[in-house]
Short mmCIF file of C-alpha atoms in Angstrom, two decimals:
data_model
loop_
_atom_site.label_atom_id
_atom_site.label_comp_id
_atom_site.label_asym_id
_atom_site.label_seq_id
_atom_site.Cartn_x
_atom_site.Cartn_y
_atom_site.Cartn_z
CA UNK Z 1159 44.55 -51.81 -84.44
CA UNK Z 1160 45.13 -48.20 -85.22
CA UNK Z 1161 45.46 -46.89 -81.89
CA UNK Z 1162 48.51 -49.29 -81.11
CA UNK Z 1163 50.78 -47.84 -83.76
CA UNK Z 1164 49.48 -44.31 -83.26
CA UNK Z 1165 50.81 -45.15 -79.25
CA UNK Z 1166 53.74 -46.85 -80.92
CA UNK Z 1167 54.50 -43.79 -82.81
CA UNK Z 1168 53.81 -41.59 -79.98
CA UNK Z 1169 55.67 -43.02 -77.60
CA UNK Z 1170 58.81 -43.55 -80.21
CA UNK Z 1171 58.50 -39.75 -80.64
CA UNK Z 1172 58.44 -39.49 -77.13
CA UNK Z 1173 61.61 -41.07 -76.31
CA UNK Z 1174 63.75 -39.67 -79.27
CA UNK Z 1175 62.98 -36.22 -77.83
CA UNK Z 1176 63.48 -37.27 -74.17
CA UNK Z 1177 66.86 -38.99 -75.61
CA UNK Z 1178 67.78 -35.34 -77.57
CA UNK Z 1179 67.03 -33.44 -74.67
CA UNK Z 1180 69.16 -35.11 -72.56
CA UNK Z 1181 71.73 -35.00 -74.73
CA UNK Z 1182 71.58 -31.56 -74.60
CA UNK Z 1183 71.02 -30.99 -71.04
CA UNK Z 1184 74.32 -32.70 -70.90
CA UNK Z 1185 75.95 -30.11 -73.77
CA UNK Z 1186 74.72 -27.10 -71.36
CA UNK Z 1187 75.79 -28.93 -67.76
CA UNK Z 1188 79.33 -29.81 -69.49
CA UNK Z 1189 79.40 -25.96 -70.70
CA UNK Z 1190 78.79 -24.61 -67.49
CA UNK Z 1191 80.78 -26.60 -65.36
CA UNK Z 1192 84.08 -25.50 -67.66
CA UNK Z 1193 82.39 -21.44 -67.49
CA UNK Z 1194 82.28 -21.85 -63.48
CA UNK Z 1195 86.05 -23.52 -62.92
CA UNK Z 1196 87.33 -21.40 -65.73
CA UNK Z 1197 88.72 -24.15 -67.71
CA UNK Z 1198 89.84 -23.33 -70.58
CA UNK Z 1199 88.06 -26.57 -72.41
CA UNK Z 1200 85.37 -26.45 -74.26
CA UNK Z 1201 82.76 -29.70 -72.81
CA UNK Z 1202 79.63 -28.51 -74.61
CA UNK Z 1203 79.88 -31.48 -76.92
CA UNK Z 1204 79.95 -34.81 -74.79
CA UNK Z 1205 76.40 -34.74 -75.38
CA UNK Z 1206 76.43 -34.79 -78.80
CA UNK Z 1207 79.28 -37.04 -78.99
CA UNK Z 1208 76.76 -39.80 -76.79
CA UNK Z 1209 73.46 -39.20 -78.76
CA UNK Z 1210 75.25 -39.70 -82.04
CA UNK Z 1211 77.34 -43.21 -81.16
CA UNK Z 1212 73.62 -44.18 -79.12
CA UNK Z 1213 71.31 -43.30 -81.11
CA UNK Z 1214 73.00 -42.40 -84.90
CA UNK Z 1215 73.17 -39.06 -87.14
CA UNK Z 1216 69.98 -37.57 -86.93
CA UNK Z 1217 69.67 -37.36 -82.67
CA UNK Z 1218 73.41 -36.27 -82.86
CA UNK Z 1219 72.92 -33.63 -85.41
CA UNK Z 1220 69.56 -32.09 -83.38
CA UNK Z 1221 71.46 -32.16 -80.48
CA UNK Z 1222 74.35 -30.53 -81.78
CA UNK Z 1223 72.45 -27.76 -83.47
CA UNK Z 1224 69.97 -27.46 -80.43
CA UNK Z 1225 72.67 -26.92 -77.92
CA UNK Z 1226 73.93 -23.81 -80.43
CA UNK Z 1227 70.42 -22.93 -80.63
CA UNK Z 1228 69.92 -22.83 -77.05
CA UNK Z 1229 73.18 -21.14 -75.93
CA UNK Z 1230 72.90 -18.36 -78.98
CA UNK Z 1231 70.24 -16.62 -76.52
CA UNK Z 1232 73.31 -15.55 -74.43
CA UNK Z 1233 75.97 -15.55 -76.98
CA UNK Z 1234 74.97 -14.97 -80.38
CA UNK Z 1235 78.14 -15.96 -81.98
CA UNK Z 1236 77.44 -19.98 -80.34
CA UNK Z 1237 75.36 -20.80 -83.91
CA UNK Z 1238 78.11 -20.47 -85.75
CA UNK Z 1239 79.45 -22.97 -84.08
CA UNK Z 1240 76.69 -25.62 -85.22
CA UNK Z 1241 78.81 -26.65 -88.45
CA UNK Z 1242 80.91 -27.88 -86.08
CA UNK Z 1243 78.82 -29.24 -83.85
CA UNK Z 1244 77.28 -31.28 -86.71
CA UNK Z 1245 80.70 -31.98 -87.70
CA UNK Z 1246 81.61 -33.62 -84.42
CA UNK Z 1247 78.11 -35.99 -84.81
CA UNK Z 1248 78.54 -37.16 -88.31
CA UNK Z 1249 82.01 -38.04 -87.16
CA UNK Z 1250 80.77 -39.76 -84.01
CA UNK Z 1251 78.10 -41.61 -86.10
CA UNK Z 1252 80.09 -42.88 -88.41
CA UNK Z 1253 82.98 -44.38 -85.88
CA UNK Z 1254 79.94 -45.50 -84.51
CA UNK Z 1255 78.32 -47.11 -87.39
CA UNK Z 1256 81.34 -48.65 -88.29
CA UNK Z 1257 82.23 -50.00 -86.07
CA UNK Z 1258 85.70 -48.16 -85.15
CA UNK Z 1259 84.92 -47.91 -82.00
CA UNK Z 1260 85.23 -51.15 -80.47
CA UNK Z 1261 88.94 -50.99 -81.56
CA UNK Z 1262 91.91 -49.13 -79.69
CA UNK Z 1263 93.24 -47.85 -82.74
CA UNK Z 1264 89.48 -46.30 -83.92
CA UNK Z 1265 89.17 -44.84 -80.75
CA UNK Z 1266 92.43 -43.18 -80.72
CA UNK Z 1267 91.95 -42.11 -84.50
CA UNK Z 1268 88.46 -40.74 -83.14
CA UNK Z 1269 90.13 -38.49 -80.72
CA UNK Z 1270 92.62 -37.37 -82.87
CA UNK Z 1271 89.93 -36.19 -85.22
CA UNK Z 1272 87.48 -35.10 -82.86
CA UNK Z 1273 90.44 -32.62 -81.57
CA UNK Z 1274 91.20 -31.45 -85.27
CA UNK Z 1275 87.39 -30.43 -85.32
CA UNK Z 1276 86.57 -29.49 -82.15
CA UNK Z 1277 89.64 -27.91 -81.33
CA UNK Z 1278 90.98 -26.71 -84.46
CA UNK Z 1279 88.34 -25.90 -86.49
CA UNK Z 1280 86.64 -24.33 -83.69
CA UNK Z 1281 90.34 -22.25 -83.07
CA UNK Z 1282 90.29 -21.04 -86.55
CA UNK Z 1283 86.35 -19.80 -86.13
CA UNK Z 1284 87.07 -17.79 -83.06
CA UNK Z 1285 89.73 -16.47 -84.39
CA UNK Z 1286 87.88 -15.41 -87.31
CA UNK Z 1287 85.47 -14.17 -85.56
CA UNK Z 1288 87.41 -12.42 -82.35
CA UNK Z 1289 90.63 -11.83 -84.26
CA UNK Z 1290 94.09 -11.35 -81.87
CA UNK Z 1291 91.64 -10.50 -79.16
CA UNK Z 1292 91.11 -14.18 -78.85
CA UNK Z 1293 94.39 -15.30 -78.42
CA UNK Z 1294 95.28 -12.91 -75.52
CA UNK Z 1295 92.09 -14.45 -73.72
CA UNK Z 1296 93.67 -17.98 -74.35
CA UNK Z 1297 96.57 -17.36 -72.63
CA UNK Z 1298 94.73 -15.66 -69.95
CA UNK Z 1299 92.34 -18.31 -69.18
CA UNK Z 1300 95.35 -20.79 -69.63
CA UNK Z 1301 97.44 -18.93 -67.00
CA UNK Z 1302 94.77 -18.46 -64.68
CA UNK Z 1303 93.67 -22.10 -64.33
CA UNK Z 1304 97.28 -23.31 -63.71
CA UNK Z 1305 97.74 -24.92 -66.59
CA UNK Z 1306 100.24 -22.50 -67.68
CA UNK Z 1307 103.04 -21.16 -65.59
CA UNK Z 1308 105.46 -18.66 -65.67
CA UNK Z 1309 108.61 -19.18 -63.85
CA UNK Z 1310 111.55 -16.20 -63.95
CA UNK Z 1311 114.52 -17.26 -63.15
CA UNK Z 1312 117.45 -14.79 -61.78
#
């Protein structure tokens, strides 16, 4: 009788890691594929975003922080960036949870708030932590990938 809930256990374990490293597998695919087109979005949290409405707080807070964790071997500034990403989880959760979701107004207040976090909280870290720098790299990377144009007129 034992050995079934020890497999029970084990194979629960099992899966919630297989589910979190997916999740973050997804984080680092979602990075890459904006650091190879040059796109000057940031897609390192659709995998967090997933794991927290699927599977609730906890798997979108590990894989949140686990993506930063991961990506601060190259960049050692990414774990500051774990607040947020555990921002963006509890948020996700919770629309989740709620049920908010399932509504066209939640999701579009879910967006709206996901984009205050993501992109402004994460705006105002940068540019604590890269200064004016930063913003001249914005503009570049905007320019460059066509989403901003110049036009002079005569």
């Amino acid at each position: 009788m034992g050995d079934k809930k020890q497999d029970k256990k084990k194979s629960k374990l099992l899966f919630a890691v297989l589910f979190c490293s997916i999740g973050i597998g997804i984080n680092l695919a979602g990075a890459g594929f904006a650091e190879v087109w040059h796109l000057p979005l940031y897609l390192d949290s659709i995998g967090t975003i997933l794991a927290a409405v699927l599977g609730g707080y906890l798997p979108g807070i590990v894989v949140g922080l686990g993506t930063n964790l991961l990506k601060q071997l190259s960049d050692p500034t990414a774990i500051y960036y774990g607040t947020i990403s555990v921002l963006i989880a509890v948020t996700s959760a919770f629309f989740s949870r709620k049920g908010y979701l399932k509504k066209l107004s939640g999701i579009v207040i879910f967006i709206l708030l996901l984009s205050v976090i993501g992109g402004g909280l994460g705006f105002l870290l940068t540019w604590c932590l890269y200064g004016a720098a930063y913003e001249e790299e914005v503009s570049r990377e905007f320019y460059q990938s066509g989403v901003l144009t110049v036009t002079i007129h005569s």
